[in-house]
PDB file of C-alpha atoms in Angstrom:
ATOM      1  CA  UNK A 791      53.390  -1.146 -22.382  1.00 48.00           C
ATOM      2  CA  UNK A 792      54.148   2.567 -21.969  1.00 45.00           C
ATOM      3  CA  UNK A 793      53.704   3.143 -25.710  1.00 47.00           C
ATOM      4  CA  UNK A 794      50.373   1.250 -25.632  1.00 39.00           C
ATOM      5  CA  UNK A 795      49.069   3.475 -22.836  1.00 41.00           C
ATOM      6  CA  UNK A 796      50.032   6.596 -24.781  1.00 46.00           C
ATOM      7  CA  UNK A 797      48.265   5.215 -27.857  1.00 38.00           C
ATOM      8  CA  UNK A 798      45.073   4.494 -25.918  1.00 37.00           C
ATOM      9  CA  UNK A 799      45.057   7.965 -24.412  1.00 39.00           C
ATOM     10  CA  UNK A 800      45.669   9.534 -27.810  1.00 43.00           C
ATOM     11  CA  UNK A 801      42.661   7.661 -29.185  1.00 41.00           C
ATOM     12  CA  UNK A 802      40.529   8.768 -26.243  1.00 42.00           C
ATOM     13  CA  UNK A 803      40.070   5.212 -25.005  1.00 40.00           C
ATOM     14  CA  UNK A 804      39.816   4.386 -21.276  1.00 43.00           C
ATOM     15  CA  UNK A 805      42.682   2.496 -19.655  1.00 39.00           C
ATOM     16  CA  UNK A 806      40.313   0.579 -17.396  1.00 41.00           C
ATOM     17  CA  UNK A 807      37.165  -1.407 -18.137  1.00 39.00           C
ATOM     18  CA  UNK A 808      33.912   0.606 -17.885  1.00 40.00           C
ATOM     19  CA  UNK A 809      32.206   0.598 -14.496  1.00 43.00           C
ATOM     20  CA  UNK A 810      28.809  -0.984 -14.189  1.00 48.00           C
ATOM     21  CA  UNK A 811      25.930   1.261 -13.216  1.00 62.00           C
ATOM     22  CA  UNK A 812      25.411   1.284  -9.463  1.00 84.00           C
ATOM     23  CA  UNK A 813      22.229  -0.231  -7.994  1.00 92.00           C
ATOM     24  CA  UNK A 814      19.421   2.290  -7.464  1.00 95.00           C
ATOM     25  CA  UNK A 815      17.203   2.356  -4.368  1.00 97.00           C
ATOM     26  CA  UNK A 816      13.551   3.323  -4.775  1.00 97.00           C
ATOM     27  CA  UNK A 817      11.247   4.350  -1.923  1.00 97.00           C
ATOM     28  CA  UNK A 818       7.738   2.951  -2.128  1.00 97.00           C
ATOM     29  CA  UNK A 819       5.073   5.612  -2.577  1.00 96.00           C
ATOM     30  CA  UNK A 820       2.258   4.639  -0.175  1.00 95.00           C
ATOM     31  CA  UNK A 821      -0.194   6.959  -1.935  1.00 95.00           C
ATOM     32  CA  UNK A 822       0.195   4.921  -5.126  1.00 95.00           C
ATOM     33  CA  UNK A 823       0.579   1.447  -3.641  1.00 95.00           C
ATOM     34  CA  UNK A 824      -2.444  -0.811  -3.271  1.00 94.00           C
ATOM     35  CA  UNK A 825      -2.106  -4.240  -1.623  1.00 96.00           C
ATOM     36  CA  UNK A 826      -5.406  -6.116  -1.896  1.00 97.00           C
ATOM     37  CA  UNK A 827      -6.587  -9.633  -1.160  1.00 97.00           C
ATOM     38  CA  UNK A 828      -9.453 -12.048  -1.570  1.00 98.00           C
ATOM     39  CA  UNK A 829     -10.507 -15.009   0.534  1.00 97.00           C
ATOM     40  CA  UNK A 830     -13.273 -17.593   0.626  1.00 96.00           C
ATOM     41  CA  UNK A 831     -16.377 -17.256   2.790  1.00 94.00           C
ATOM     42  CA  UNK A 832     -17.808 -20.693   3.544  1.00 93.00           C
ATOM     43  CA  UNK A 833     -17.461 -21.730  -0.076  1.00 92.00           C
ATOM     44  CA  UNK A 834     -20.393 -19.562  -1.141  1.00 95.00           C
ATOM     45  CA  UNK A 835     -18.838 -16.124  -1.725  1.00 95.00           C
ATOM     46  CA  UNK A 836     -15.518 -14.283  -1.803  1.00 96.00           C
ATOM     47  CA  UNK A 837     -14.456 -11.602   0.644  1.00 94.00           C
ATOM     48  CA  UNK A 838     -12.249  -8.881  -0.787  1.00 96.00           C
ATOM     49  CA  UNK A 839     -10.354  -6.150   0.997  1.00 96.00           C
ATOM     50  CA  UNK A 840      -7.291  -3.946   0.992  1.00 97.00           C
ATOM     51  CA  UNK A 841      -4.562  -2.652   3.277  1.00 97.00           C
ATOM     52  CA  UNK A 842      -4.309   1.121   3.314  1.00 97.00           C
ATOM     53  CA  UNK A 843      -0.836   1.699   4.809  1.00 97.00           C
ATOM     54  CA  UNK A 844       2.417   0.279   3.469  1.00 97.00           C
ATOM     55  CA  UNK A 845       6.088   1.268   3.355  1.00 97.00           C
ATOM     56  CA  UNK A 846       9.378  -0.078   2.106  1.00 97.00           C
ATOM     57  CA  UNK A 847      12.027   0.029  -0.566  1.00 97.00           C
ATOM     58  CA  UNK A 848      13.224  -1.660  -3.730  1.00 97.00           C
ATOM     59  CA  UNK A 849      16.856  -1.873  -4.829  1.00 96.00           C
ATOM     60  CA  UNK A 850      17.398  -2.500  -8.519  1.00 95.00           C
ATOM     61  CA  UNK A 851      20.457  -3.101 -10.681  1.00 94.00           C
ATOM     62  CA  UNK A 852      19.126  -3.348 -14.219  1.00 90.00           C
ATOM     63  CA  UNK A 853      22.523  -3.993 -15.783  1.00 90.00           C
ATOM     64  CA  UNK A 854      23.308  -6.918 -13.478  1.00 93.00           C
ATOM     65  CA  UNK A 855      19.723  -8.222 -13.458  1.00 94.00           C
ATOM     66  CA  UNK A 856      19.463  -8.238  -9.672  1.00 96.00           C
ATOM     67  CA  UNK A 857      17.378  -6.536  -7.034  1.00 97.00           C
ATOM     68  CA  UNK A 858      15.862  -6.702  -3.581  1.00 97.00           C
ATOM     69  CA  UNK A 859      12.472  -5.759  -2.188  1.00 97.00           C
ATOM     70  CA  UNK A 860      11.510  -5.089   1.434  1.00 97.00           C
ATOM     71  CA  UNK A 861       7.896  -4.078   2.097  1.00 97.00           C
ATOM     72  CA  UNK A 862       5.897  -3.871   5.315  1.00 97.00           C
ATOM     73  CA  UNK A 863       2.149  -3.442   5.674  1.00 97.00           C
ATOM     74  CA  UNK A 864       0.292  -1.972   8.655  1.00 98.00           C
ATOM     75  CA  UNK A 865      -2.303  -4.627   9.509  1.00 98.00           C
ATOM     76  CA  UNK A 866      -4.390  -2.136  11.497  1.00 98.00           C
ATOM     77  CA  UNK A 867      -5.154  -0.486   8.148  1.00 98.00           C
ATOM     78  CA  UNK A 868      -7.121  -3.515   6.888  1.00 98.00           C
ATOM     79  CA  UNK A 869     -10.307  -2.450   5.134  1.00 97.00           C
ATOM     80  CA  UNK A 870     -13.047  -4.870   4.068  1.00 96.00           C
ATOM     81  CA  UNK A 871     -15.449  -2.050   3.327  1.00 95.00           C
ATOM     82  CA  UNK A 872     -17.400  -3.285   6.350  1.00 94.00           C
ATOM     83  CA  UNK A 873     -16.468  -1.681   9.679  1.00 96.00           C
ATOM     84  CA  UNK A 874     -17.443  -4.608  11.910  1.00 96.00           C
ATOM     85  CA  UNK A 875     -15.458  -7.136   9.886  1.00 95.00           C
ATOM     86  CA  UNK A 876     -12.405  -4.868   9.702  1.00 97.00           C
ATOM     87  CA  UNK A 877     -12.507  -4.351  13.484  1.00 98.00           C
ATOM     88  CA  UNK A 878     -12.782  -8.119  14.062  1.00 97.00           C
ATOM     89  CA  UNK A 879      -9.798  -8.783  11.781  1.00 97.00           C
ATOM     90  CA  UNK A 880      -7.688  -6.346  13.808  1.00 98.00           C
ATOM     91  CA  UNK A 881      -8.640  -8.045  17.076  1.00 98.00           C
ATOM     92  CA  UNK A 882      -7.147 -10.909  19.078  1.00 96.00           C
ATOM     93  CA  UNK A 883      -9.186 -13.570  17.247  1.00 95.00           C
ATOM     94  CA  UNK A 884      -7.388 -12.893  13.975  1.00 97.00           C
ATOM     95  CA  UNK A 885      -4.439 -10.542  13.281  1.00 97.00           C
ATOM     96  CA  UNK A 886      -4.121  -9.418  16.916  1.00 98.00           C
ATOM     97  CA  UNK A 887      -2.484  -6.185  15.760  1.00 98.00           C
ATOM     98  CA  UNK A 888      -1.440  -5.155  19.268  1.00 97.00           C
ATOM     99  CA  UNK A 889       0.895  -8.158  19.298  1.00 98.00           C
ATOM    100  CA  UNK A 890       1.607  -8.469  15.552  1.00 98.00           C
ATOM    101  CA  UNK A 891       1.175  -4.987  14.038  1.00 98.00           C
ATOM    102  CA  UNK A 892       2.801  -5.585  10.655  1.00 98.00           C
ATOM    103  CA  UNK A 893       3.213  -8.077   7.834  1.00 98.00           C
ATOM    104  CA  UNK A 894       6.506  -8.012   5.932  1.00 98.00           C
ATOM    105  CA  UNK A 895       7.748  -9.387   2.625  1.00 98.00           C
ATOM    106  CA  UNK A 896      11.474  -9.530   1.889  1.00 98.00           C
ATOM    107  CA  UNK A 897      12.795 -11.068  -1.281  1.00 97.00           C
ATOM    108  CA  UNK A 898      15.014 -11.022  -4.332  1.00 98.00           C
ATOM    109  CA  UNK A 899      13.934  -9.812  -7.757  1.00 98.00           C
ATOM    110  CA  UNK A 900      14.588 -12.541 -10.318  1.00 97.00           C
ATOM    111  CA  UNK A 901      13.880 -13.659 -13.878  1.00 97.00           C
ATOM    112  CA  UNK A 902      14.925 -10.406 -15.516  1.00 96.00           C
ATOM    113  CA  UNK A 903      13.886  -9.841 -19.129  1.00 94.00           C
ATOM    114  CA  UNK A 904      14.837  -6.604 -20.912  1.00 89.00           C
ATOM    115  CA  UNK A 905      15.869  -5.085 -17.592  1.00 88.00           C
ATOM    116  CA  UNK A 906      12.596  -5.916 -15.810  1.00 94.00           C
ATOM    117  CA  UNK A 907      12.076  -8.618 -13.122  1.00 97.00           C
ATOM    118  CA  UNK A 908       9.346 -11.216 -13.590  1.00 97.00           C
ATOM    119  CA  UNK A 909       9.177 -12.525 -10.025  1.00 98.00           C
ATOM    120  CA  UNK A 910      10.086 -11.754  -6.415  1.00 98.00           C
ATOM    121  CA  UNK A 911      11.220 -14.776  -4.406  1.00 98.00           C
ATOM    122  CA  UNK A 912      11.428 -14.394  -0.662  1.00 98.00           C
ATOM    123  CA  UNK A 913       9.631 -14.770   2.648  1.00 98.00           C
ATOM    124  CA  UNK A 914       6.394 -13.451   4.144  1.00 98.00           C
ATOM    125  CA  UNK A 915       6.282 -12.779   7.878  1.00 98.00           C
ATOM    126  CA  UNK A 916       2.734 -12.642   9.218  1.00 98.00           C
ATOM    127  CA  UNK A 917       1.279 -13.193  12.692  1.00 98.00           C
ATOM    128  CA  UNK A 918       4.735 -14.096  14.019  1.00 97.00           C
ATOM    129  CA  UNK A 919       5.335 -16.798  11.388  1.00 98.00           C
ATOM    130  CA  UNK A 920       7.750 -16.626   8.442  1.00 98.00           C
ATOM    131  CA  UNK A 921       7.258 -18.793   5.364  1.00 98.00           C
ATOM    132  CA  UNK A 922       8.526 -18.801   1.744  1.00 98.00           C
ATOM    133  CA  UNK A 923       6.545 -16.861  -0.835  1.00 98.00           C
ATOM    134  CA  UNK A 924       6.934 -16.085  -4.527  1.00 98.00           C
ATOM    135  CA  UNK A 925       5.198 -13.155  -6.180  1.00 98.00           C
ATOM    136  CA  UNK A 926       4.665 -13.190  -9.924  1.00 98.00           C
ATOM    137  CA  UNK A 927       5.331  -9.778 -11.484  1.00 98.00           C
ATOM    138  CA  UNK A 928       2.862  -9.301 -14.326  1.00 97.00           C
ATOM    139  CA  UNK A 929       4.184  -5.914 -15.391  1.00 97.00           C
ATOM    140  CA  UNK A 930       7.123  -3.691 -14.472  1.00 97.00           C
ATOM    141  CA  UNK A 931       8.025  -0.329 -16.003  1.00 96.00           C
ATOM    142  CA  UNK A 932      10.146   2.702 -15.135  1.00 95.00           C
ATOM    143  CA  UNK A 933       9.732   6.261 -16.421  1.00 95.00           C
ATOM    144  CA  UNK A 934      11.036   9.726 -15.449  1.00 94.00           C
ATOM    145  CA  UNK A 935       8.788  11.164 -12.721  1.00 91.00           C
ATOM    146  CA  UNK A 936       7.222  14.318 -14.210  1.00 89.00           C
ATOM    147  CA  UNK A 937       7.413  16.244 -10.904  1.00 88.00           C
ATOM    148  CA  UNK A 938      10.385  14.880  -8.971  1.00 85.00           C
ATOM    149  CA  UNK A 939      12.628  14.499 -12.059  1.00 87.00           C
ATOM    150  CA  UNK A 940      13.764  11.132 -10.737  1.00 93.00           C
ATOM    151  CA  UNK A 941      12.988   7.659 -12.001  1.00 95.00           C
ATOM    152  CA  UNK A 942       9.580   6.256 -11.105  1.00 96.00           C
ATOM    153  CA  UNK A 943       8.940   2.507 -11.307  1.00 96.00           C
ATOM    154  CA  UNK A 944       5.631   0.695 -11.103  1.00 97.00           C
ATOM    155  CA  UNK A 945       4.630  -2.947 -10.974  1.00 97.00           C
ATOM    156  CA  UNK A 946       1.635  -5.249 -10.785  1.00 98.00           C
ATOM    157  CA  UNK A 947       2.272  -8.439  -8.805  1.00 98.00           C
ATOM    158  CA  UNK A 948       0.260 -11.370  -7.509  1.00 98.00           C
ATOM    159  CA  UNK A 949       0.675 -14.356  -5.219  1.00 98.00           C
ATOM    160  CA  UNK A 950      -1.136 -16.561  -2.740  1.00 98.00           C
ATOM    161  CA  UNK A 951      -0.706 -18.247   0.624  1.00 98.00           C
ATOM    162  CA  UNK A 952      -2.538 -20.570   3.022  1.00 98.00           C
ATOM    163  CA  UNK A 953      -3.546 -18.466   5.987  1.00 98.00           C
ATOM    164  CA  UNK A 954      -3.785 -21.367   8.441  1.00 98.00           C
ATOM    165  CA  UNK A 955      -0.039 -21.898   7.930  1.00 98.00           C
ATOM    166  CA  UNK A 956       0.378 -18.529   9.668  1.00 98.00           C
ATOM    167  CA  UNK A 957      -1.921 -19.408  12.568  1.00 97.00           C
ATOM    168  CA  UNK A 958      -4.904 -17.614  11.002  1.00 98.00           C
ATOM    169  CA  UNK A 959      -7.324 -20.535  10.851  1.00 97.00           C
ATOM    170  CA  UNK A 960     -10.570 -18.749  11.761  1.00 96.00           C
ATOM    171  CA  UNK A 961     -13.509 -20.380   9.991  1.00 95.00           C
ATOM    172  CA  UNK A 962     -11.628 -23.522   9.014  1.00 96.00           C
ATOM    173  CA  UNK A 963     -13.977 -25.653  11.108  1.00 95.00           C
ATOM    174  CA  UNK A 964     -16.903 -24.261   9.089  1.00 94.00           C
ATOM    175  CA  UNK A 965     -15.389 -25.210   5.756  1.00 94.00           C
ATOM    176  CA  UNK A 966     -13.671 -21.955   4.823  1.00 96.00           C
ATOM    177  CA  UNK A 967     -10.969 -22.423   2.182  1.00 97.00           C
ATOM    178  CA  UNK A 968      -7.696 -21.218   3.736  1.00 98.00           C
ATOM    179  CA  UNK A 969      -6.226 -19.918   0.448  1.00 98.00           C
ATOM    180  CA  UNK A 970      -5.739 -16.137   0.238  1.00 98.00           C
ATOM    181  CA  UNK A 971      -5.047 -14.443  -3.086  1.00 98.00           C
ATOM    182  CA  UNK A 972      -2.918 -11.311  -3.172  1.00 98.00           C
ATOM    183  CA  UNK A 973      -2.834  -8.575  -5.805  1.00 97.00           C
ATOM    184  CA  UNK A 974      -0.360  -5.750  -5.350  1.00 96.00           C
ATOM    185  CA  UNK A 975      -0.075  -2.561  -7.378  1.00 96.00           C
ATOM    186  CA  UNK A 976       3.024  -0.638  -6.329  1.00 96.00           C
ATOM    187  CA  UNK A 977       4.908   2.504  -7.346  1.00 97.00           C
ATOM    188  CA  UNK A 978       8.319   3.592  -6.074  1.00 97.00           C
ATOM    189  CA  UNK A 979      10.475   6.680  -6.671  1.00 97.00           C
ATOM    190  CA  UNK A 980      14.267   6.667  -6.896  1.00 96.00           C
ATOM    191  CA  UNK A 981      15.917   8.244  -3.877  1.00 91.00           C
ATOM    192  CA  UNK A 982      17.554  11.612  -4.471  1.00 79.00           C
ATOM    193  CA  UNK A 983      21.298  11.480  -5.049  1.00 67.00           C
ATOM    194  CA  UNK A 984      23.380  12.662  -2.113  1.00 51.00           C
ATOM    195  CA  UNK A 985      24.894  16.116  -2.533  1.00 46.00           C
ATOM    196  CA  UNK A 986      28.722  16.371  -2.639  1.00 47.00           C
ATOM    197  CA  UNK A 987      28.735  18.101   0.757  1.00 48.00           C
ATOM    198  CA  UNK A 988      26.858  15.233   2.407  1.00 43.00           C
ATOM    199  CA  UNK A 989      29.125  12.481   1.097  1.00 44.00           C
TER     200      UNK A 989
END
């Protein structure tokens, strides 16, 4: 065994198996993240809107094909492009943001192909209710950030849910379809590596 170790060292070969790359954590960039939605209005038109404030993180291990996502959205930032409707949605008859200020999605990145996830499977917490949700990831790509010199990842994802299952049944008695479609464009930047002195 001793002679084998000497031979491996002489050939420049490692004595132990190579270590896998560590998972990387990315902080979501709220300035480049755009959660939007669409919902029925009495079966005759579609309301569309967006949420202007979001935060969270993504942890990704490309080698292992695993990852986690944890994103929260400030419901007071809802924007229908119509002030009266946005104010109503923030009020006690709908989101009741004083009692339930945020929506949160936590899930696992799955279905990796060529290092990129194709879905996020987890749970949505909204209006005090938590239910399963799966987001389909239509595109996912990472590049070096030209300014921060750290990896930047971006994705386009979509999903849907029934809002009455979260206690948001306004308009149901008038024939509103309770389905809500989600479309999420998100960018996240890898966290800076800790300096030797801070470890």
